[in-house]
Coordinates of C-alpha atoms and ligand atoms in Angstrom, one line a residue:
Chain A
X45 CA -10.3 -14.2 29.3
X46 CA -10.4 -17.5 31.2
X47 CA -7.3 -20.3 30.2
X48 CA -9.5 -22.2 27.8
X49 CA -9.7 -19.2 25.8
X50 CA -6.3 -18.5 26.2
X51 CA -5.2 -22.1 25.3
X52 CA -8.0 -21.6 22.1
X53 CA -6.2 -18.0 21.0
X54 CA -2.8 -19.8 21.4
X55 CA -3.8 -23.1 19.3
X56 CA -5.2 -20.5 16.9
X57 CA -1.9 -18.8 16.3
X58 CA -0.1 -22.0 16.2
X59 CA -2.3 -23.0 13.6
X60 CA -1.9 -19.6 11.8
X61 CA 1.8 -20.1 12.0
X62 CA 1.8 -23.5 10.4
X63 CA -0.4 -22.7 7.9
X64 CA 1.6 -19.5 6.8
X65 CA 4.8 -21.6 7.0
X66 CA 3.3 -24.0 4.6
X67 CA 2.2 -21.4 2.1
X68 CA 5.7 -19.5 2.1
X69 CA 7.5 -23.2 1.3
X70 CA 5.2 -23.7 -1.5
X71 CA 5.5 -19.9 -2.5
X72 CA 9.5 -20.3 -2.4
X73 CA 9.0 -23.7 -4.5
X74 CA 7.2 -21.5 -7.0
X75 CA 9.7 -19.1 -7.1
X76 CA 12.4 -21.7 -7.7
X77 CA 10.7 -23.5 -10.4
X78 CA 10.1 -20.0 -12.3
X79 CA 14.0 -19.4 -12.1
X80 CA 14.9 -22.4 -13.0
X81 CA 12.4 -22.7 -16.6
X82 CA 12.6 -20.6 -19.3
X83 CA 11.8 -17.3 -20.3
X84 CA 15.1 -16.2 -18.5
X85 CA 14.2 -12.5 -17.7
X86 CA 17.6 -10.9 -17.4
X87 CA 16.5 -7.4 -18.2
X88 CA 13.8 -7.4 -15.3
X89 CA 16.7 -8.8 -12.9
X90 CA 19.0 -6.3 -13.5
X91 CA 16.7 -3.8 -13.2
X92 CA 15.6 -5.2 -9.7
X93 CA 19.4 -5.4 -8.3
X94 CA 19.5 -1.6 -9.6
X95 CA 16.4 -0.7 -7.7
X96 CA 17.1 -2.8 -4.6
X97 CA 20.8 -1.6 -4.7
X98 CA 20.0 2.2 -5.6
X99 CA 17.6 2.2 -3.1
X100 CA 19.7 1.3 -0.4
X101 CA 23.0 2.5 -1.3
X102 CA 23.4 6.1 0.7
X103 CA 21.7 4.5 3.8
X104 CA 24.2 1.8 3.5
X105 CA 27.2 3.7 2.9
X106 CA 26.4 6.5 5.9
X107 CA 25.4 3.9 8.4
X108 CA 28.7 1.8 7.5
X109 CA 30.8 4.7 8.5
X110 CA 29.0 5.6 11.3
X111 CA 29.1 2.1 12.9
X112 CA 32.6 1.6 12.1
X113 CA 33.3 5.3 13.8
X114 CA 31.5 4.3 17.4
X115 CA 32.7 0.8 17.3
X116 CA 36.3 2.4 17.0
X117 CA 35.9 4.8 19.7
X118 CA 34.3 1.9 22.1
X119 CA 36.8 -0.6 21.3
X120 CA 39.1 2.1 22.1
X121 CA 37.8 2.8 25.1
X122 CA 37.7 -0.8 26.4
X123 CA 41.1 -1.6 24.6
X124 CA 42.9 1.4 26.4
X125 CA 42.5 -0.2 29.6
X126 CA 44.1 -3.3 29.2
X127 CA 47.0 -1.4 27.0
X128 CA 45.7 -3.7 24.1
X129 CA 44.8 -0.4 21.6
X130 CA 47.1 -1.9 19.0
X131 CA 44.8 -4.8 18.4
X132 CA 42.0 -2.0 17.5
X133 CA 41.7 -2.9 13.9
X134 CA 41.3 -6.4 14.8
X135 CA 38.3 -5.6 17.2
X136 CA 36.5 -3.3 14.6
X137 CA 37.3 -5.8 11.5
X138 CA 36.4 -8.7 12.9
X139 CA 33.1 -7.4 14.3
X140 CA 32.2 -5.6 11.6
X141 CA 32.6 -8.5 8.9
X142 CA 31.8 -11.5 11.1
X143 CA 28.6 -9.7 12.8
X144 CA 27.6 -6.4 12.5
X145 CA 28.2 -6.0 8.6
X146 CA 25.4 -8.7 7.3
X147 CA 23.1 -8.3 10.2
X148 CA 22.6 -4.5 10.0
X149 CA 22.9 -4.4 6.3
X150 CA 20.1 -6.8 6.1
X151 CA 18.1 -5.0 8.7
X152 CA 18.9 -1.7 6.9
X153 CA 17.7 -3.3 3.6
X154 CA 14.6 -4.6 4.8
X155 CA 13.9 -1.3 6.0
X156 CA 14.1 0.1 2.7
X157 CA 14.2 -2.1 -0.3
X158 CA 12.1 -4.8 1.6
X159 CA 9.2 -2.9 2.4
X160 CA 9.3 -0.9 -1.0
X161 CA 9.2 -4.6 -2.7
X162 CA 6.5 -5.8 -0.7
X163 CA 4.4 -2.6 -1.3
X164 CA 5.1 -2.4 -4.7
X165 CA 3.7 -6.2 -5.4
X166 CA 0.6 -5.4 -3.0
X167 CA -0.3 -2.7 -5.0
X168 CA 0.1 -4.4 -8.3
X169 CA -2.2 -7.0 -6.3
X170 CA -5.0 -4.3 -5.2
X171 CA -4.9 -2.7 -8.8
X172 CA -5.4 -6.3 -10.4
X173 CA -2.1 -6.0 -12.5
X174 CA -1.1 -9.3 -11.4
X175 CA -4.6 -10.5 -12.8
X176 CA -3.8 -8.7 -15.6
X177 CA -0.8 -10.4 -16.5
X178 CA -2.3 -13.9 -15.7
X179 CA -4.8 -12.8 -18.0
X180 CA -2.3 -12.4 -20.5
X181 CA -0.9 -15.8 -19.9
X182 CA 2.1 -14.6 -18.2
X183 CA 2.8 -15.9 -15.1
X184 CA 3.5 -12.9 -12.3
X185 CA 5.9 -15.1 -10.0
X186 CA 7.6 -15.6 -13.0
X187 CA 7.8 -12.2 -14.3
X188 CA 7.4 -9.9 -11.2
X189 CA 8.4 -12.1 -8.1
X190 CA 11.2 -14.4 -8.8
X191 CA 13.4 -11.5 -10.0
X192 CA 12.8 -9.3 -7.3
X193 CA 13.3 -11.9 -4.9
X194 CA 16.6 -13.3 -6.7
X195 CA 17.8 -9.4 -6.7
X196 CA 17.2 -9.2 -3.3
X197 CA 19.6 -12.9 -2.4
X198 CA 22.4 -10.9 -5.3
X199 CA 22.2 -7.6 -3.5
X200 CA 22.3 -8.4 -0.3
X201 CA 26.2 -9.7 -0.4
X202 CA 27.2 -6.3 -2.2
X203 CA 25.6 -4.5 0.0
X204 CA 26.9 -5.9 3.0
X205 CA 30.4 -5.6 1.3
X206 CA 29.5 -2.0 0.9
X207 CA 28.7 -1.5 4.7
X208 CA 32.1 -3.4 5.8
X209 CA 34.0 -1.3 3.5
X210 CA 33.2 2.1 4.7
X211 CA 32.7 0.5 8.2
X212 CA 36.3 -0.2 8.2
X213 CA 37.0 3.3 7.3
X214 CA 34.9 4.9 9.9
X215 CA 36.8 2.9 12.2
X216 CA 40.3 3.9 10.6
X217 CA 39.2 7.7 11.1
X218 CA 38.1 7.7 14.2
X219 CA 41.1 5.1 15.9
X220 CA 44.0 7.0 13.7
X221 CA 42.5 10.4 13.0
X222 CA 41.2 11.0 16.4
X223 CA 42.6 8.6 19.0
X224 CA 46.1 8.9 17.6
X225 CA 46.8 5.0 16.4
X226 CA 49.4 4.2 14.2
X227 CA 48.0 3.8 10.6
X228 CA 50.4 1.0 9.9
X229 CA 49.3 -0.7 13.7
X230 CA 45.5 -0.5 12.6
X231 CA 45.7 -2.0 9.2
X232 CA 48.4 -4.8 10.1
X233 CA 46.4 -6.0 13.2
X234 CA 43.1 -5.7 10.9
X235 CA 44.8 -7.6 8.2
X236 CA 46.5 -10.4 10.6
X237 CA 43.2 -10.9 12.3
X238 CA 41.0 -11.4 9.5
X239 CA 40.8 -14.6 7.7
X240 CA 39.5 -14.9 4.3
X241 CA 38.1 -18.2 4.2
X242 CA 36.2 -18.2 7.6
X243 CA 35.4 -14.5 8.0
X244 CA 35.1 -12.8 4.6
X245 CA 33.8 -15.8 2.5
X246 CA 31.5 -16.6 5.7
X247 CA 30.3 -13.4 6.0
X248 CA 29.2 -13.0 2.4
X249 CA 27.6 -16.3 2.7
X250 CA 25.6 -15.0 5.7
X251 CA 24.4 -11.9 3.8
X252 CA 23.5 -14.4 0.9
X253 CA 21.1 -16.4 3.2
X254 CA 19.9 -13.1 5.2
X255 CA 19.3 -11.6 1.1
X256 CA 17.3 -14.8 0.7
X257 CA 15.1 -14.4 3.9
X258 CA 14.4 -10.8 3.0
X259 CA 13.5 -11.4 -0.9
X260 CA 11.4 -14.3 0.0
X261 CA 9.5 -12.8 3.1
X262 CA 8.7 -9.5 1.2
X263 CA 7.7 -10.7 -1.7
X264 CA 5.4 -13.4 -0.4
X265 CA 4.3 -10.5 1.8
X266 CA 3.1 -8.3 -0.9
X267 CA 1.7 -10.8 -3.2
X268 CA -0.8 -12.4 -0.3
X269 CA -1.6 -9.0 0.8
X270 CA -5.2 -8.1 0.8
X271 CA -6.4 -6.1 -1.9
X272 CA -7.0 -2.7 -0.3
X273 CA -4.7 0.1 0.9
X274 CA -5.0 -1.1 4.2
X275 CA -3.8 -4.5 2.7
X276 CA -0.8 -3.0 1.2
X277 CA 0.2 -1.2 4.2
X278 CA 0.0 -4.1 6.5
X279 CA 2.0 -6.2 4.3
X280 CA 4.7 -3.7 4.3
X281 CA 4.7 -3.4 7.9
X282 CA 4.6 -7.1 8.7
X283 CA 7.5 -7.4 5.8
X284 CA 9.7 -5.4 8.1
X285 CA 8.7 -7.0 11.4
X286 CA 8.8 -10.8 10.4
X287 CA 12.1 -10.4 8.2
X288 CA 14.0 -8.2 11.3
X289 CA 13.1 -11.1 13.6
X290 CA 14.1 -13.8 11.2
X291 CA 17.2 -12.0 10.3
X292 CA 18.1 -12.2 14.1
X293 CA 16.9 -15.5 14.7
X294 CA 18.8 -16.8 11.4
X295 CA 22.1 -15.0 12.7
X296 CA 22.0 -16.8 15.9
X297 CA 21.8 -20.2 14.1
X298 CA 24.0 -19.9 11.4
X299 CA 26.6 -18.5 13.8
X300 CA 26.2 -21.5 16.0
X301 CA 26.4 -23.8 13.4
X302 CA 28.5 -22.9 10.9
X303 CA 30.6 -20.5 13.3
X304 CA 30.3 -17.3 11.5
Chain B
X1459 CA -7.6 -15.0 -37.4
X1460 CA -8.4 -18.4 -37.2
X1461 CA -11.2 -19.7 -34.8
X1462 CA -9.8 -23.0 -33.2
X1463 CA -11.9 -26.1 -34.1
X1464 CA -13.8 -26.4 -31.3
X1465 CA -14.1 -23.0 -31.0
X1466 CA -15.8 -22.4 -34.7
X1467 CA -17.8 -26.1 -34.3
X1468 CA -19.7 -25.5 -30.8
X1469 CA -22.3 -23.0 -30.8
X1470 CA -22.0 -22.2 -26.9
X1471 CA -18.3 -20.6 -26.6
X1472 CA -18.7 -20.2 -22.7
X1473 CA -20.7 -21.4 -20.5
X1474 CA -21.6 -21.6 -16.6
X1475 CA -23.3 -24.4 -15.5
X1476 CA -24.6 -24.4 -12.1
X1477 CA -22.0 -22.2 -10.6
X1478 CA -22.0 -21.3 -6.6
X1479 CA -19.7 -18.7 -5.5
X1480 CA -18.8 -17.3 -2.6
X1481 CA -16.1 -15.1 -1.2
X1482 CA -15.6 -16.5 2.5
X1483 CA -19.0 -16.5 3.8
X1484 CA -20.4 -13.8 1.4
X1485 CA -22.1 -15.9 -1.4
X1486 CA -22.4 -14.3 -4.5
X1487 CA -23.8 -16.7 -6.8
X1488 CA -26.0 -20.3 -6.2
X1489 CA -26.8 -22.3 -8.9
X1490 CA -25.6 -19.8 -11.8
X1491 CA -26.2 -21.1 -15.4
X1492 CA -25.8 -19.2 -18.5
X1493 CA -24.0 -19.4 -21.7
X1494 CA -22.8 -17.3 -24.0
X1495 CA -22.7 -18.0 -27.9
X1496 CA -19.7 -18.3 -29.8
X1497 CA -19.0 -15.4 -32.4
X1498 CA -22.0 -13.1 -30.8
X1499 CA -22.1 -10.1 -28.9
X1500 CA -23.3 -10.9 -25.7
X1501 CA -23.9 -8.1 -22.9
X1502 CA -24.0 -9.3 -19.1
X1503 CA -26.8 -6.7 -17.3
X1504 CA -27.0 -6.7 -13.5
X1505 CA -27.2 -4.4 -10.6
X1506 CA -24.0 -3.2 -8.6
X1507 CA -22.4 -6.0 -6.7
X1508 CA -24.8 -8.5 -8.6
X1509 CA -21.4 -10.3 -9.7
X1510 CA -20.8 -9.1 -13.0
X1511 CA -17.0 -8.5 -12.7
X1512 CA -16.9 -11.8 -10.8
X1513 CA -18.8 -13.8 -13.7
X1514 CA -16.0 -12.6 -16.0
X1515 CA -13.3 -13.4 -13.3
X1516 CA -14.6 -16.8 -13.1
X1517 CA -14.5 -17.1 -16.9
X1518 CA -10.8 -16.4 -17.2
X1519 CA -10.2 -18.7 -14.2
X1520 CA -9.0 -16.2 -11.7
X1521 CA -11.0 -17.1 -9.2
X1522 CA -12.7 -20.6 -8.7
X1523 CA -16.5 -21.5 -8.1
X1524 CA -17.2 -23.8 -4.7
X1525 CA -19.4 -25.8 -7.3
X1526 CA -20.6 -26.2 -10.9
X1527 CA -18.4 -26.0 -14.3
X1528 CA -17.4 -23.5 -16.5
X1529 CA -16.8 -23.8 -20.0
X1530 CA -14.5 -21.9 -22.0
X1531 CA -13.8 -22.9 -25.7
X1532 CA -14.3 -26.4 -25.0
X1533 CA -12.5 -26.8 -21.9
X1534 CA -14.0 -26.9 -18.1
X1535 CA -11.6 -24.6 -16.6
X1536 CA -12.5 -25.7 -13.0
X1537 CA -10.3 -28.9 -13.4
X1538 CA -7.5 -27.4 -15.1
X1539 CA -4.0 -26.3 -13.2
X1540 CA -2.8 -22.9 -13.2
X1541 CA -0.5 -24.1 -15.8
X1542 CA -3.3 -25.5 -18.2
X1543 CA -5.1 -22.0 -17.7
X1544 CA -2.3 -20.5 -19.3
X1545 CA -3.3 -22.3 -22.2
X1546 CA -6.9 -21.2 -22.3
X1547 CA -6.2 -17.3 -21.2
X1548 CA -4.2 -17.3 -24.3
X1549 CA -7.4 -17.1 -26.3
X1550 CA -8.8 -14.7 -24.3
X1551 CA -8.5 -10.9 -23.8
X1552 CA -9.5 -9.2 -20.8
X1553 CA -10.4 -5.8 -20.5
X1554 CA -10.4 -4.9 -16.6
X1555 CA -12.7 -2.4 -14.7
X1556 CA -9.9 -0.6 -13.4
X1557 CA -7.9 -1.2 -16.7
X1558 CA -5.1 -3.0 -14.7
X1559 CA -2.1 -1.9 -16.8
X1560 CA 1.3 -2.0 -15.6
X1561 CA 1.9 1.0 -14.3
X1562 CA 5.7 1.0 -14.5
X1563 CA 5.7 0.8 -18.0
X1564 CA 4.7 3.2 -20.7
X1565 CA 1.4 2.8 -22.4
X1566 CA 3.2 1.7 -25.6
X1567 CA 5.2 -0.5 -23.6
X1568 CA 1.9 -1.8 -21.9
X1569 CA 0.4 -2.7 -25.5
X1570 CA 3.5 -4.0 -26.4
X1571 CA 4.1 -6.4 -23.8
X1572 CA 1.8 -9.4 -25.0
X1573 CA 3.2 -9.0 -28.2
X1574 CA 6.8 -9.4 -27.0
X1575 CA 5.8 -12.3 -24.8
X1576 CA 3.6 -14.4 -27.2
X1577 CA 4.8 -13.5 -30.7
X1578 CA 8.1 -13.4 -32.3
X1579 CA 7.2 -10.1 -34.4
X1580 CA 10.2 -7.2 -35.0
X1581 CA 9.9 -4.0 -33.5
X1582 CA 8.8 -2.5 -36.4
X1583 CA 5.8 -4.7 -36.6
X1584 CA 5.2 -4.4 -33.4
X1585 CA 5.3 -0.6 -33.3
X1586 CA 2.8 -0.8 -36.2
X1587 CA 0.6 -3.1 -34.2
X1588 CA 0.3 -1.3 -31.2
X1589 CA -0.4 2.0 -33.3
X1590 CA -3.5 0.1 -35.2
X1591 CA -5.0 -0.5 -31.9
X1592 CA -4.4 2.9 -30.1
X1593 CA -5.9 4.4 -33.4
X1594 CA -8.9 2.3 -33.1
X1595 CA -10.1 3.1 -29.8
X1596 CA -8.8 6.5 -30.8
X1597 CA -5.9 7.4 -28.6
X1598 CA -3.3 9.2 -29.7
X1599 CA 0.0 11.0 -28.3
X1600 CA 0.0 8.6 -25.6
X1601 CA 2.7 6.0 -26.4
X1602 CA 4.8 7.9 -23.8
X1603 CA 2.9 8.6 -21.1
X1604 CA 2.5 6.6 -17.9
X1605 CA -1.0 5.2 -17.1
X1606 CA -0.7 7.3 -14.4
X1607 CA -0.9 10.4 -16.6
X1608 CA -4.3 8.7 -18.4
X1609 CA -7.5 10.0 -17.4
X1610 CA -10.1 7.3 -16.3
X1611 CA -11.5 7.0 -19.9
X1612 CA -8.4 7.2 -21.9
X1613 CA -7.4 4.5 -19.1
X1614 CA -9.8 1.9 -20.2
X1615 CA -9.7 2.6 -23.7
X1616 CA -6.0 1.7 -23.7
X1617 CA -6.6 -1.5 -21.5
X1618 CA -9.6 -2.4 -24.4
X1619 CA -6.5 -1.9 -27.1
X1620 CA -4.3 -4.1 -25.0
X1621 CA -6.8 -6.8 -24.7
X1622 CA -8.0 -7.1 -28.0
X1623 CA -3.9 -6.8 -29.6
X1624 CA -3.6 -10.6 -29.9
X1625 CA -6.5 -10.9 -31.7
X1626 CA -8.1 -13.2 -28.9
X1627 CA -10.8 -15.7 -29.6
X1628 CA -13.1 -14.4 -26.6
X1629 CA -13.0 -10.6 -25.6
X1630 CA -14.1 -10.0 -22.0
X1631 CA -14.8 -6.5 -21.3
X1632 CA -15.4 -5.0 -17.8
X1633 CA -17.8 -1.8 -18.3
X1634 CA -15.8 -0.3 -21.6
X1635 CA -18.5 2.6 -21.1
X1636 CA -18.2 3.9 -18.2
X1637 CA -17.0 7.4 -17.5
X1638 CA -16.5 7.7 -21.5
X1639 CA -18.6 10.7 -23.5
X1640 CA -20.9 9.9 -25.9
X1641 CA -18.3 10.0 -29.0
X1642 CA -16.3 7.8 -27.2
X1643 CA -18.9 5.3 -26.2
X1644 CA -20.1 5.7 -30.2
X1645 CA -16.4 4.6 -31.1
X1646 CA -15.7 1.9 -28.9
X1647 CA -19.2 0.6 -29.5
X1648 CA -18.1 0.6 -33.1
X1649 CA -15.0 -1.0 -32.8
X1650 CA -16.4 -4.1 -30.6
X1651 CA -19.3 -4.6 -33.4
X1652 CA -16.4 -4.5 -36.1
X1653 CA -14.1 -7.2 -34.7
X1654 CA -17.0 -9.4 -33.9
X1655 CA -18.3 -9.1 -37.9
X1656 CA -14.9 -8.9 -39.1
X1657 CA -13.0 -11.5 -37.0
X1658 CA -16.1 -13.5 -35.3
X1659 CA -14.7 -12.8 -32.2
X1660 CA -16.6 -13.4 -29.1
X1661 CA -17.5 -10.6 -27.2
X1662 CA -18.7 -10.7 -23.5
X1663 CA -19.0 -7.4 -21.9
X1664 CA -20.6 -5.9 -18.7
X1665 CA -22.5 -2.7 -19.2
X1666 CA -24.2 -0.5 -17.5
X1667 CA -25.2 1.4 -20.3
X1668 CA -28.5 0.3 -21.5
X1669 CA -28.9 2.5 -24.8
X1670 CA -25.5 0.8 -26.3
X1671 CA -26.4 -2.7 -24.8
X1672 CA -29.8 -2.5 -27.0
X1673 CA -28.3 -1.3 -29.4
X1674 CA -25.4 -3.7 -30.1
X1675 CA -26.4 -6.7 -27.9
X1676 CA -27.5 -10.0 -29.8
X1677 CA -27.7 -11.7 -26.4
X1678 CA -28.4 -10.2 -22.9
X1679 CA -27.9 -12.0 -19.4
X1680 CA -29.6 -10.5 -16.4
X1681 CA -28.1 -11.4 -13.6
X1682 CA -30.8 -11.4 -10.9
X1683 CA -30.2 -12.3 -6.9
X1684 CA -32.4 -14.7 -5.0
X1685 CA -35.1 -13.6 -3.5
X1686 CA -38.4 -15.0 -1.4
X1687 CA -40.1 -16.5 -4.8
X1688 CA -36.4 -17.6 -6.4
X1689 CA -34.3 -19.4 -4.4
X1690 CA -30.7 -19.4 -6.1
X1691 CA -29.2 -16.9 -9.0
X1692 CA -31.2 -16.6 -11.8
X1693 CA -29.9 -15.4 -14.9
X1694 CA -32.6 -14.3 -17.8
X1695 CA -31.0 -14.6 -21.0
X1696 CA -32.4 -13.7 -24.3
X1697 CA -32.2 -11.1 -27.0
X1698 CA -32.7 -7.0 -26.1
X1699 CA -36.2 -7.7 -27.6
X1700 CA -37.0 -10.9 -25.8
X1701 CA -36.0 -9.2 -22.8
X1702 CA -38.1 -6.2 -23.3
X1703 CA -41.3 -8.1 -23.8
X1704 CA -40.6 -10.3 -20.5
X1705 CA -42.8 -10.4 -18.0
X1706 CA -40.9 -11.1 -15.0
X1707 CA -41.7 -8.5 -13.0
X1708 CA -38.1 -8.4 -11.9
X1709 CA -36.8 -8.0 -15.5
X1710 CA -39.0 -4.9 -16.3
X1711 CA -38.5 -3.1 -13.2
X1712 CA -34.4 -3.5 -14.1
X1713 CA -34.8 -2.4 -17.8
X1714 CA -37.6 0.2 -17.3
X1715 CA -35.8 1.7 -14.4
X1716 CA -32.7 1.8 -16.6
X1717 CA -34.5 2.7 -20.0
X1718 CA -36.4 5.7 -18.1
X1719 CA -33.1 7.4 -17.7
X1720 CA -30.5 4.6 -18.7
X1721 CA -27.3 7.2 -19.3
X1722 CA -27.6 9.2 -16.4
X1723 CA -28.0 5.9 -14.1
X1724 CA -25.1 4.6 -15.9
X1725 CA -23.2 7.7 -14.8
X1726 CA -24.2 7.5 -11.5
X1727 CA -23.1 4.1 -11.1
X1728 CA -19.8 4.5 -12.6
X1729 CA -19.3 7.5 -10.7
X1730 CA -19.8 5.3 -7.7
X1731 CA -17.9 2.1 -8.7
X1732 CA -14.9 3.3 -10.6
Ligands
ATP448 N1 -12.1 -10.5 -3.7 C1 -13.4 -10.5 -3.2 N2 -13.5 -10.8 -1.7 C2 -14.5 -10.5 -1.0 N3 -15.8 -10.3 -1.7 C3 -16.0 -10.1 -3.0 C4 -14.3 -9.9 -4.1 N4 -14.6 -9.8 -5.3 C5 -15.9 -9.5 -5.4 N5 -16.5 -9.7 -3.8 C6 -18.1 -9.7 -3.1 O1 -18.9 -10.0 -4.9 C7 -20.0 -9.5 -5.3 C8 -19.9 -9.3 -6.5 O2 -18.9 -8.1 -7.0 P1 -18.7 -7.8 -8.7 O3 -17.3 -7.2 -8.3 O4 -18.4 -8.9 -9.2 O5 -19.9 -7.0 -8.9 P2 -20.6 -6.3 -10.1 O6 -21.4 -7.0 -10.5 O7 -19.1 -6.2 -10.8 O8 -20.4 -4.9 -9.4 P3 -20.2 -3.1 -10.1 O9 -21.1 -3.1 -11.1 O10 -20.1 -2.6 -9.3 O11 -19.0 -3.4 -10.7 C9 -20.0 -8.1 -4.5 O12 -20.8 -8.4 -3.4 C10 -18.5 -8.4 -3.4 O13 -18.7 -7.6 -2.3
MG449 MG1 -17.5 -5.2 -11.8

């Protein structure tokens, strides 16, 4: 491939990226408009939250515990070198709350619920269900897309909080049960290190942003997927890839800007 | 059932004018014009892939043509925004080739859905309306089944029931007969003729079933692709009798071929495409 072709290729990717970004923005605006205008679809929304939550519940609890345990183990091994193992609660708590909780929850929820959302909407496109809705004078963005995107946004902080809770529990298990740190020391170190406004609210806000991102990307990919089985599977895969990368990028940006 | 003034007044209910339609670089129509009369049963014929489903999708505003105008009940749907289209679509009932029922809802909920969306009927009235339509298409005991639990023919009948549940002004049906047994074909045929005659509903249907087409159609539109002698997409239109007596070799070829063993061919086509 000559240099001209390479530049051409690059230009094509750049154009496509900008094109997709523009479409995504319009799509987001359509979702917001659908949410703001009647009818308010409470039942569909509650069902969507239930779907997202139930799909991700077990994986969140198990992963949270495991991450808390390994964090505690690693933290102990490092801290003990400096004779600072009393601060284990602070280390586990701060890393879980400020960073690992929201990020890992978002990545896990992307793999589980995000891909499922993209596949479900993609299948509805492929089987003309969305066109069927349009012909019944029902806006598919209003009925299908907006509730799912909102549900993902709302569920993410809840799932993240759950992840963190189980992580703290896992950390306690290893630190106190295995490594023999005093339970009271662990808890008081945790309590004095974590600030509610800066750390906990910031963490929830981060999770909220991630939830919005995943919800938007998953529904967009599903909604614009090609009406074939290959199209549905491509939408599912690209949801996971694009959303994961976006989560990590936004994580840096949010941390740099807001300090959480 | 009240016809809207413009619909009742006008003779032509749905019309395509010099429509160009392409998907990417795949040209489906070039300069297609055809019209469907108000209050009549019209049938669109054409080879597989000739764009029959696309005509219905154009009428519903689901796809937009590259050029030309499409008038539905007095409005040019090519000039309407998505939001304005919803107003037109409330007058339309469409049965898709694949059914297009919502697969997360039961059959009962699928049929009740348009009623819940667009009327304020109470649960008793909804149930009565749903069961009346299900009876009409010959489905019983399917209330609680999901679309995935129905056979292709049952699915298509349920889809037809949903298409007519709001008593639309125009009903668009994509191959309502394919994959049905002769008794069901007869039943659906009677149902369509009945709602056409009793309620004056305009019916546009796509069919491969020549026998039933010749029985029930008042107006037939045969889609023919462009070839060396005929540039652009031509729609040969007329009553079934007129089409039979046509001297256009392409029409003769299409009809005689299909008439010889219409049902067998229809079955072939249905099996290959659904
Ligand atoms: N979404 C699409 N993207 C690309 N091409 C399409 C699309 N929809 C239809 N086509 C093309 O348009 C042509 C007409 O398709 P259409 O579905 O209208 O045919 P049809 O007459 O209904 O055929 P059948 O009898 O098999 O249902 C086909 O050649 C098809 O390849
Ligand atoms: Mg078709």
